[in-house]
CSV table of C-alpha atoms in Angstrom, one decimal:
chain,number,residue,atom,x,y,z
A,19,UNK,CA,0.0,0.0,0.0
A,20,UNK,CA,1.1,3.5,-0.8
A,21,UNK,CA,1.5,6.1,2.0
A,22,UNK,CA,-1.7,7.9,1.0
A,23,UNK,CA,-3.6,4.7,1.2
A,24,UNK,CA,-2.1,3.9,4.6
A,25,UNK,CA,-3.0,7.3,5.9
A,26,UNK,CA,-6.6,6.7,4.9
A,27,UNK,CA,-6.4,3.3,6.6
A,28,UNK,CA,-5.0,4.8,9.8
A,29,UNK,CA,-8.1,7.1,10.0
A,30,UNK,CA,-10.2,4.1,10.5
A,31,UNK,CA,-8.6,3.6,14.0
A,32,UNK,CA,-11.1,4.4,16.7
A,33,UNK,CA,-8.3,5.2,19.3
A,34,UNK,CA,-10.1,2.9,21.7
A,35,UNK,CA,-9.6,3.8,25.4
A,36,UNK,CA,-8.5,0.3,26.4
A,37,UNK,CA,-6.3,-0.4,23.4
A,38,UNK,CA,-7.4,-4.0,22.8
A,39,UNK,CA,-5.0,-4.3,19.8
A,40,UNK,CA,-2.0,-3.3,21.9
A,41,UNK,CA,-3.1,-5.6,24.7
A,42,UNK,CA,-3.3,-8.5,22.2
A,43,UNK,CA,0.3,-7.9,21.0
A,44,UNK,CA,2.7,-10.3,22.7
A,45,UNK,CA,5.3,-7.6,22.9
A,46,UNK,CA,3.0,-4.7,23.7
A,47,UNK,CA,3.4,-2.6,20.5
A,48,UNK,CA,2.0,0.9,21.3
A,49,UNK,CA,-0.3,0.7,18.3
A,50,UNK,CA,-2.6,3.8,18.8
A,51,UNK,CA,0.4,6.0,19.7
A,52,UNK,CA,2.2,4.8,16.5
A,53,UNK,CA,-0.8,5.5,14.4
A,54,UNK,CA,-1.0,9.0,15.9
A,55,UNK,CA,2.6,9.6,15.1
A,56,UNK,CA,2.2,8.3,11.5
A,57,UNK,CA,-0.7,10.7,11.0
A,58,UNK,CA,1.5,13.6,12.2
A,59,UNK,CA,4.3,12.6,9.8
A,60,UNK,CA,6.6,11.4,12.5
A,61,UNK,CA,7.5,8.2,10.9
A,62,UNK,CA,11.2,8.2,12.0
A,63,UNK,CA,10.2,8.9,15.6
A,64,UNK,CA,7.6,6.2,15.5
A,65,UNK,CA,10.1,3.8,13.9
A,66,UNK,CA,12.5,4.4,16.8
A,67,UNK,CA,9.8,3.5,19.3
A,68,UNK,CA,8.8,0.4,17.4
A,69,UNK,CA,12.4,-0.8,17.0
A,70,UNK,CA,13.4,-0.3,20.6
A,71,UNK,CA,10.3,-2.2,21.7
A,72,UNK,CA,10.7,-4.9,19.1
A,73,UNK,CA,13.8,-5.0,16.8
A,74,UNK,CA,12.0,-7.6,14.7
A,75,UNK,CA,9.1,-5.2,14.0
A,76,UNK,CA,10.0,-5.2,10.3
A,77,UNK,CA,9.5,-8.9,9.8
A,78,UNK,CA,6.7,-9.2,12.4
A,79,UNK,CA,4.7,-6.7,10.4
A,80,UNK,CA,4.9,-9.3,7.5
A,81,UNK,CA,4.6,-12.7,9.1
A,82,UNK,CA,2.9,-12.3,12.5
A,83,UNK,CA,-0.4,-14.2,13.1
A,84,UNK,CA,-2.4,-11.0,12.9
A,85,UNK,CA,-5.7,-12.7,13.1
A,86,UNK,CA,-4.9,-13.9,16.6
A,87,UNK,CA,-3.3,-10.7,17.8
A,88,UNK,CA,-3.7,-7.0,16.8
A,89,UNK,CA,-6.1,-7.3,13.9
A,90,UNK,CA,-8.0,-10.1,15.6
A,91,UNK,CA,-8.7,-7.7,18.5
A,92,UNK,CA,-9.5,-4.6,16.5
A,93,UNK,CA,-12.9,-3.2,17.4
A,94,UNK,CA,-13.4,-2.3,13.7
A,95,UNK,CA,-13.3,-6.0,12.9
A,96,UNK,CA,-16.6,-6.6,14.8
A,97,UNK,CA,-18.7,-5.2,12.0
A,98,UNK,CA,-16.3,-4.5,9.2
A,99,UNK,CA,-12.6,-5.2,8.5
A,100,UNK,CA,-10.0,-4.6,11.2
A,101,UNK,CA,-7.5,-1.7,10.8
A,102,UNK,CA,-4.5,-3.0,8.8
A,103,UNK,CA,-1.9,-1.9,11.3
A,104,UNK,CA,0.7,-4.4,10.1
A,105,UNK,CA,1.0,-2.6,6.7
A,106,UNK,CA,1.4,0.8,8.5
A,107,UNK,CA,4.0,-0.7,10.8
A,108,UNK,CA,5.9,-2.2,7.8
A,109,UNK,CA,6.0,1.1,6.0
A,110,UNK,CA,7.3,3.0,9.1
A,111,UNK,CA,9.9,0.3,9.9
A,112,UNK,CA,11.2,0.1,6.3
A,113,UNK,CA,11.6,3.9,6.2
A,114,UNK,CA,13.2,4.0,9.7
A,115,UNK,CA,15.8,1.3,9.0
A,116,UNK,CA,16.8,2.6,5.6
A,117,UNK,CA,17.0,6.3,6.6
A,118,UNK,CA,18.5,6.0,10.1
A,119,UNK,CA,22.1,5.5,10.9
A,120,UNK,CA,22.4,3.4,14.1
A,121,UNK,CA,24.5,4.6,16.9
A,122,UNK,CA,27.5,2.5,17.9
A,123,UNK,CA,27.2,3.0,21.7
A,124,UNK,CA,30.5,3.5,23.5
A,125,UNK,CA,31.6,0.3,25.2
A,126,UNK,CA,31.1,-0.2,28.9
A,127,UNK,CA,34.0,-2.7,29.0
A,128,UNK,CA,31.8,-5.8,29.5
A,129,UNK,CA,31.6,-8.6,26.9
A,130,UNK,CA,28.5,-10.6,26.1
A,131,UNK,CA,28.3,-13.8,24.0
A,132,UNK,CA,25.0,-14.6,22.3
A,133,UNK,CA,24.6,-18.1,20.9
A,134,UNK,CA,22.0,-18.1,18.2
A,135,UNK,CA,21.5,-15.4,15.6
A,136,UNK,CA,17.8,-15.7,15.0
A,137,UNK,CA,15.1,-13.3,16.2
A,138,UNK,CA,15.6,-13.9,19.9
A,139,UNK,CA,19.4,-13.4,19.7
A,140,UNK,CA,19.1,-10.4,17.5
A,141,UNK,CA,16.5,-8.8,19.7
A,142,UNK,CA,18.7,-9.4,22.8
A,143,UNK,CA,21.8,-8.3,20.9
A,144,UNK,CA,20.3,-4.9,19.9
A,145,UNK,CA,19.2,-4.3,23.5
A,146,UNK,CA,22.5,-5.1,25.0
A,147,UNK,CA,24.5,-3.1,22.5
A,148,UNK,CA,22.4,0.0,23.3
A,149,UNK,CA,23.4,-0.6,26.9
A,150,UNK,CA,27.1,-0.5,25.9
A,151,UNK,CA,28.0,-4.1,26.1
A,152,UNK,CA,30.4,-5.6,23.5
A,153,UNK,CA,28.2,-8.2,21.9
A,154,UNK,CA,29.3,-11.1,19.8
A,155,UNK,CA,26.7,-13.4,18.2
A,156,UNK,CA,27.6,-17.0,17.4
A,157,UNK,CA,25.6,-19.1,15.0
A,158,UNK,CA,26.0,-22.4,13.2
A,159,UNK,CA,24.8,-20.7,9.9
A,160,UNK,CA,26.9,-18.6,7.7
A,161,UNK,CA,24.8,-15.4,8.2
A,162,UNK,CA,22.6,-13.9,10.8
A,163,UNK,CA,18.8,-14.4,10.7
A,164,UNK,CA,18.2,-17.9,12.0
A,165,UNK,CA,14.7,-19.1,11.1
A,166,UNK,CA,14.0,-15.8,9.3
A,167,UNK,CA,16.7,-16.5,6.8
A,168,UNK,CA,16.9,-20.3,6.7
A,169,UNK,CA,13.5,-21.5,7.8
A,170,UNK,CA,10.9,-19.2,6.2
A,171,UNK,CA,10.5,-19.3,2.5
A,172,UNK,CA,11.2,-16.2,0.4
A,173,UNK,CA,7.6,-16.0,-0.8
A,174,UNK,CA,6.6,-15.2,2.7
A,175,UNK,CA,9.7,-13.2,3.8
A,176,UNK,CA,12.1,-11.9,1.2
A,177,UNK,CA,15.7,-12.1,2.3
A,178,UNK,CA,16.4,-8.4,1.7
A,179,UNK,CA,14.4,-7.7,4.9
A,180,UNK,CA,16.7,-10.0,6.8
A,181,UNK,CA,19.8,-8.5,5.1
A,182,UNK,CA,18.6,-5.1,6.3
A,183,UNK,CA,18.4,-6.3,9.9
A,184,UNK,CA,21.8,-7.8,9.6
A,185,UNK,CA,23.2,-4.6,8.2
A,186,UNK,CA,21.8,-2.7,11.2
A,187,UNK,CA,23.3,-5.2,13.6
A,188,UNK,CA,26.8,-4.6,12.2
A,189,UNK,CA,26.1,-0.8,12.1
A,190,UNK,CA,25.3,-0.8,15.8
A,191,UNK,CA,28.6,-2.6,16.6
A,192,UNK,CA,27.4,-6.2,17.0
A,193,UNK,CA,30.0,-8.7,16.0
A,194,UNK,CA,29.2,-12.0,14.4
A,195,UNK,CA,30.9,-15.4,14.1
A,196,UNK,CA,29.1,-17.8,11.7
A,197,UNK,CA,29.6,-21.5,11.1
A,198,UNK,CA,30.2,-22.0,14.8
A,199,UNK,CA,28.9,-25.3,16.2
A,200,UNK,CA,28.5,-25.8,19.9
A,201,UNK,CA,28.1,-29.0,22.0
A,202,UNK,CA,26.5,-28.8,25.4
A,203,UNK,CA,30.0,-29.0,26.9
A,204,UNK,CA,31.6,-26.3,24.8
A,205,UNK,CA,28.6,-24.1,25.4
A,206,UNK,CA,29.1,-24.4,29.2
A,207,UNK,CA,32.8,-23.5,28.7
A,208,UNK,CA,32.1,-20.5,26.5
A,209,UNK,CA,31.8,-17.9,29.3
A,210,UNK,CA,35.0,-18.7,30.9
A,211,UNK,CA,37.1,-19.6,27.9
A,212,UNK,CA,35.9,-16.6,25.9
A,213,UNK,CA,36.3,-14.2,28.8
A,214,UNK,CA,32.7,-13.2,28.7
A,215,UNK,CA,30.8,-11.6,31.6
A,216,UNK,CA,27.5,-13.2,30.4
A,217,UNK,CA,26.0,-15.5,27.8
A,218,UNK,CA,22.6,-15.3,26.2
A,219,UNK,CA,21.5,-18.6,24.6
A,220,UNK,CA,18.9,-18.3,21.9
A,221,UNK,CA,19.5,-21.3,19.7
A,222,UNK,CA,15.9,-21.9,18.6
A,223,UNK,CA,14.2,-25.1,17.8
A,224,UNK,CA,15.9,-26.6,14.8
A,225,UNK,CA,15.6,-30.3,15.5
A,226,UNK,CA,12.6,-32.0,13.9
A,227,UNK,CA,10.1,-33.7,16.2
A,228,UNK,CA,10.5,-37.3,15.1
A,229,UNK,CA,7.5,-39.4,14.1
A,230,UNK,CA,7.5,-43.0,15.3
A,231,UNK,CA,6.4,-44.4,12.0
A,232,UNK,CA,7.5,-47.4,10.1
A,233,UNK,CA,9.3,-46.5,6.9
A,234,UNK,CA,10.6,-43.0,8.0
A,235,UNK,CA,14.1,-44.0,7.1
A,236,UNK,CA,13.1,-44.7,3.4
A,237,UNK,CA,14.6,-42.6,0.6
A,238,UNK,CA,12.4,-39.7,-0.3
A,239,UNK,CA,11.2,-39.1,3.3
A,240,UNK,CA,12.2,-35.7,4.9
A,241,UNK,CA,11.5,-33.7,7.9
A,242,UNK,CA,9.9,-30.3,7.2
A,243,UNK,CA,12.5,-28.1,8.9
A,244,UNK,CA,15.4,-30.0,7.2
A,245,UNK,CA,13.6,-29.6,3.9
A,246,UNK,CA,13.3,-25.9,4.3
A,247,UNK,CA,16.7,-25.3,5.9
A,248,UNK,CA,18.7,-27.2,3.3
A,249,UNK,CA,16.6,-25.9,0.4
A,250,UNK,CA,16.0,-29.5,-0.9
A,251,UNK,CA,14.8,-29.7,-4.5
A,252,UNK,CA,12.4,-32.6,-5.0
A,253,UNK,CA,12.3,-32.1,-8.7
A,254,UNK,CA,9.1,-31.7,-10.7
A,255,UNK,CA,6.0,-33.7,-11.3
A,256,UNK,CA,6.2,-35.6,-8.1
A,257,UNK,CA,3.4,-36.6,-5.8
A,258,UNK,CA,4.2,-35.2,-2.3
A,259,UNK,CA,2.5,-35.8,1.0
A,260,UNK,CA,3.0,-33.4,3.9
A,261,UNK,CA,2.2,-34.7,7.4
A,262,UNK,CA,1.0,-31.9,9.7
A,263,UNK,CA,-1.0,-28.7,9.6
A,264,UNK,CA,1.0,-26.0,11.3
A,265,UNK,CA,2.6,-23.0,9.6
A,266,UNK,CA,5.8,-24.9,8.9
A,267,UNK,CA,3.7,-27.6,7.2
A,268,UNK,CA,2.0,-24.9,5.1
A,269,UNK,CA,5.4,-23.5,4.2
A,270,UNK,CA,6.7,-26.9,3.2
A,271,UNK,CA,3.6,-27.7,1.1
A,272,UNK,CA,3.7,-24.3,-0.7
A,273,UNK,CA,7.4,-24.7,-1.4
A,274,UNK,CA,6.9,-28.2,-2.8
A,275,UNK,CA,4.1,-26.9,-5.0
A,276,UNK,CA,6.3,-24.1,-6.3
A,277,UNK,CA,8.8,-26.7,-7.3
A,278,UNK,CA,6.2,-28.1,-9.7
A,279,UNK,CA,4.7,-30.9,-7.7
A,280,UNK,CA,1.3,-32.3,-6.8
A,281,UNK,CA,1.0,-31.8,-3.0
A,282,UNK,CA,-1.4,-33.2,-0.4
A,283,UNK,CA,-1.5,-32.2,3.3
A,284,UNK,CA,-2.6,-35.0,5.5
A,285,UNK,CA,-3.9,-34.0,9.0
A,286,UNK,CA,-5.2,-36.0,11.9
A,287,UNK,CA,-8.0,-33.6,12.9
A,288,UNK,CA,-10.5,-31.4,11.2
A,289,UNK,CA,-9.0,-28.4,9.4
A,290,UNK,CA,-10.6,-26.0,11.9
A,291,UNK,CA,-8.3,-27.4,14.5
A,292,UNK,CA,-5.1,-26.9,12.5
A,293,UNK,CA,-2.4,-24.9,14.3
A,294,UNK,CA,-1.7,-22.8,11.1
A,295,UNK,CA,-3.4,-19.5,10.8
A,296,UNK,CA,-6.5,-19.1,8.6
A,297,UNK,CA,-4.6,-16.8,6.3
A,298,UNK,CA,-1.8,-19.4,5.9
A,299,UNK,CA,-4.3,-22.2,5.2
A,300,UNK,CA,-6.2,-20.0,2.7
A,301,UNK,CA,-3.0,-19.1,0.8
A,302,UNK,CA,-2.0,-22.7,0.8
A,303,UNK,CA,-5.3,-23.7,-0.8
A,304,UNK,CA,-5.0,-20.8,-3.3
A,305,UNK,CA,-1.6,-22.2,-4.3
A,306,UNK,CA,-3.3,-25.4,-5.3
A,307,UNK,CA,-2.4,-27.7,-2.4
A,308,UNK,CA,-4.9,-30.3,-1.5
A,309,UNK,CA,-6.0,-31.4,2.0
A,310,UNK,CA,-7.1,-34.7,3.5
A,311,UNK,CA,-8.2,-34.5,7.1
A,312,UNK,CA,-9.0,-36.8,10.0
A,313,UNK,CA,-6.5,-39.4,8.9
A,314,UNK,CA,-3.5,-40.9,10.8
A,315,UNK,CA,-0.3,-42.1,9.1
A,316,UNK,CA,0.3,-45.8,9.6
A,317,UNK,CA,3.4,-46.5,7.7
A,318,UNK,CA,5.5,-45.5,4.6
A,319,UNK,CA,6.1,-48.0,1.9
A,320,UNK,CA,8.0,-48.1,-1.3
A,321,UNK,CA,4.8,-47.1,-3.1
A,322,UNK,CA,3.6,-44.3,-0.8
A,323,UNK,CA,2.0,-43.8,2.6
A,324,UNK,CA,-0.6,-45.8,4.3
A,325,UNK,CA,-3.3,-43.6,6.0
A,326,UNK,CA,-6.1,-44.6,8.4
A,327,UNK,CA,-9.4,-42.9,8.4
A,328,UNK,CA,-10.0,-42.0,12.0
A,329,UNK,CA,-13.7,-42.5,12.1
A,330,UNK,CA,-13.9,-45.7,10.1
A,331,UNK,CA,-10.6,-47.2,11.2
A,332,UNK,CA,-10.0,-48.3,7.6
A,333,UNK,CA,-6.7,-48.0,5.9
A,334,UNK,CA,-5.7,-47.1,2.4
A,335,UNK,CA,-2.5,-46.5,0.4
A,336,UNK,CA,-1.9,-43.1,-1.1
A,337,UNK,CA,0.7,-43.5,-3.7
A,338,UNK,CA,3.4,-40.8,-3.7
A,339,UNK,CA,7.0,-40.1,-4.4
A,340,UNK,CA,7.9,-38.1,-1.3
A,341,UNK,CA,6.7,-37.8,2.3
A,342,UNK,CA,7.6,-34.7,4.3
A,343,UNK,CA,6.9,-34.8,8.1
A,344,UNK,CA,6.2,-31.4,9.6
A,345,UNK,CA,4.7,-32.0,13.1
A,346,UNK,CA,6.8,-29.6,15.1
A,347,UNK,CA,10.4,-29.0,16.2
A,348,UNK,CA,12.5,-29.2,19.4
A,349,UNK,CA,15.6,-27.6,20.7
A,350,UNK,CA,19.1,-28.9,20.6
A,351,UNK,CA,20.1,-27.6,24.1
A,352,UNK,CA,18.5,-27.6,27.5
A,353,UNK,CA,18.0,-24.6,29.8
A,354,UNK,CA,20.5,-25.0,32.6
A,355,UNK,CA,21.1,-23.1,35.8
A,356,UNK,CA,24.6,-21.7,35.1
A,357,UNK,CA,26.1,-18.6,36.6
A,358,UNK,CA,25.9,-15.8,34.0
A,359,UNK,CA,23.8,-17.8,31.5
A,360,UNK,CA,20.4,-16.6,30.3
A,361,UNK,CA,18.0,-18.1,27.8
A,362,UNK,CA,15.5,-16.9,25.3
A,363,UNK,CA,13.6,-17.5,22.1
A,364,UNK,CA,12.2,-20.8,21.0
A,365,UNK,CA,14.7,-22.6,23.2
A,366,UNK,CA,12.6,-21.4,26.1
A,367,UNK,CA,9.1,-21.4,24.6
A,368,UNK,CA,9.4,-24.2,22.1
A,369,UNK,CA,8.6,-23.4,18.4
A,370,UNK,CA,6.7,-20.2,18.5
A,371,UNK,CA,6.1,-17.0,16.6
A,372,UNK,CA,8.9,-14.5,15.7
A,373,UNK,CA,7.3,-11.9,18.0
A,374,UNK,CA,7.4,-14.2,21.0
A,375,UNK,CA,11.0,-15.1,20.2
A,376,UNK,CA,11.9,-11.4,20.0
A,377,UNK,CA,10.1,-10.7,23.3
A,378,UNK,CA,11.8,-13.5,25.2
A,379,UNK,CA,15.2,-12.5,23.7
A,380,UNK,CA,14.7,-8.9,24.8
A,381,UNK,CA,13.4,-9.8,28.3
A,382,UNK,CA,16.3,-12.3,28.9
A,383,UNK,CA,18.8,-9.6,27.8
A,384,UNK,CA,17.2,-7.3,30.4
A,385,UNK,CA,17.7,-9.9,33.1
A,386,UNK,CA,21.3,-10.4,32.0
A,387,UNK,CA,21.9,-6.6,32.2
A,388,UNK,CA,20.3,-6.5,35.7
A,389,UNK,CA,22.5,-9.4,36.7
A,390,UNK,CA,25.7,-7.6,35.6
A,391,UNK,CA,24.7,-4.3,37.1
A,392,UNK,CA,24.0,-6.0,40.4
A,393,UNK,CA,27.5,-7.4,40.5
A,394,UNK,CA,29.1,-4.0,40.2
């Protein structure tokens, strides 16, 4: 939307006394205040408020589950359509990030290591850098971004948005070491061996939740997060079955469809119970992905996947070339009680939204700051 359209959209905001949209935001974005500033032409000032509250605001304005948060709580939505605040937020953040030079805050002499360069780590890193800490982010990928860069398909989040956040991280003075793989033991030693005063661990949930299913070891069977992360090309004109109905499953199915394949999502419940947002499901259907619901996978054979109809308890073979299992993820590391170690992101919450990862990363960074200030 162009600015003039966004200004007209902003006028639909009723400036409700109780701010239900703001209350529904997991990170407490000051929505009515930002809309006021936008209407007064104070985009850069509004962008600063948005960024300091949520450094992932640019990407959250594109991929948040709005129907369950700000837009889903908008009073306008009771009788008409809710105010499209995410588009206003995206316009402000894009302008702010591209037109503002980030300050490299003078060092306070204390060094912080952040393990995990996804939304939780970046959010915590920006907060700690503003406080003057020397921040180094470690990640097992080549570049910053985590799930934003390596787990969300480009048709949902273009990589130039992640590049912009990475650019701003460097501009603010955050250092980065990629392709760094930790074990639980080396992670425990990092604070002492690296001479850090504190460590923030935000390694996300990158390990697939395994499905106890006969035949999962067969060729042509993948886990959803691995399929997305490794950019696996299935080829064209294949029959592909995706197990699961969360947002990752939708991303997997839409990616496989874009590769030129016939794709079926198989889900054990009714579609109304799917974890994916209604928008994601609608867009998946629009992409031409088919659904079969109330079925349970029984086994994978050399010809395809055997499914059982839940109500009838009858089984049938659905012939296919590939099966992709997308039924959730888990974390590589555990949260441990170690002096000077703090934890955030999906490592703490399990696989969640970007905005919740940003929130827990920021809050954990605040706790780390309080811890170090208290030791002075």
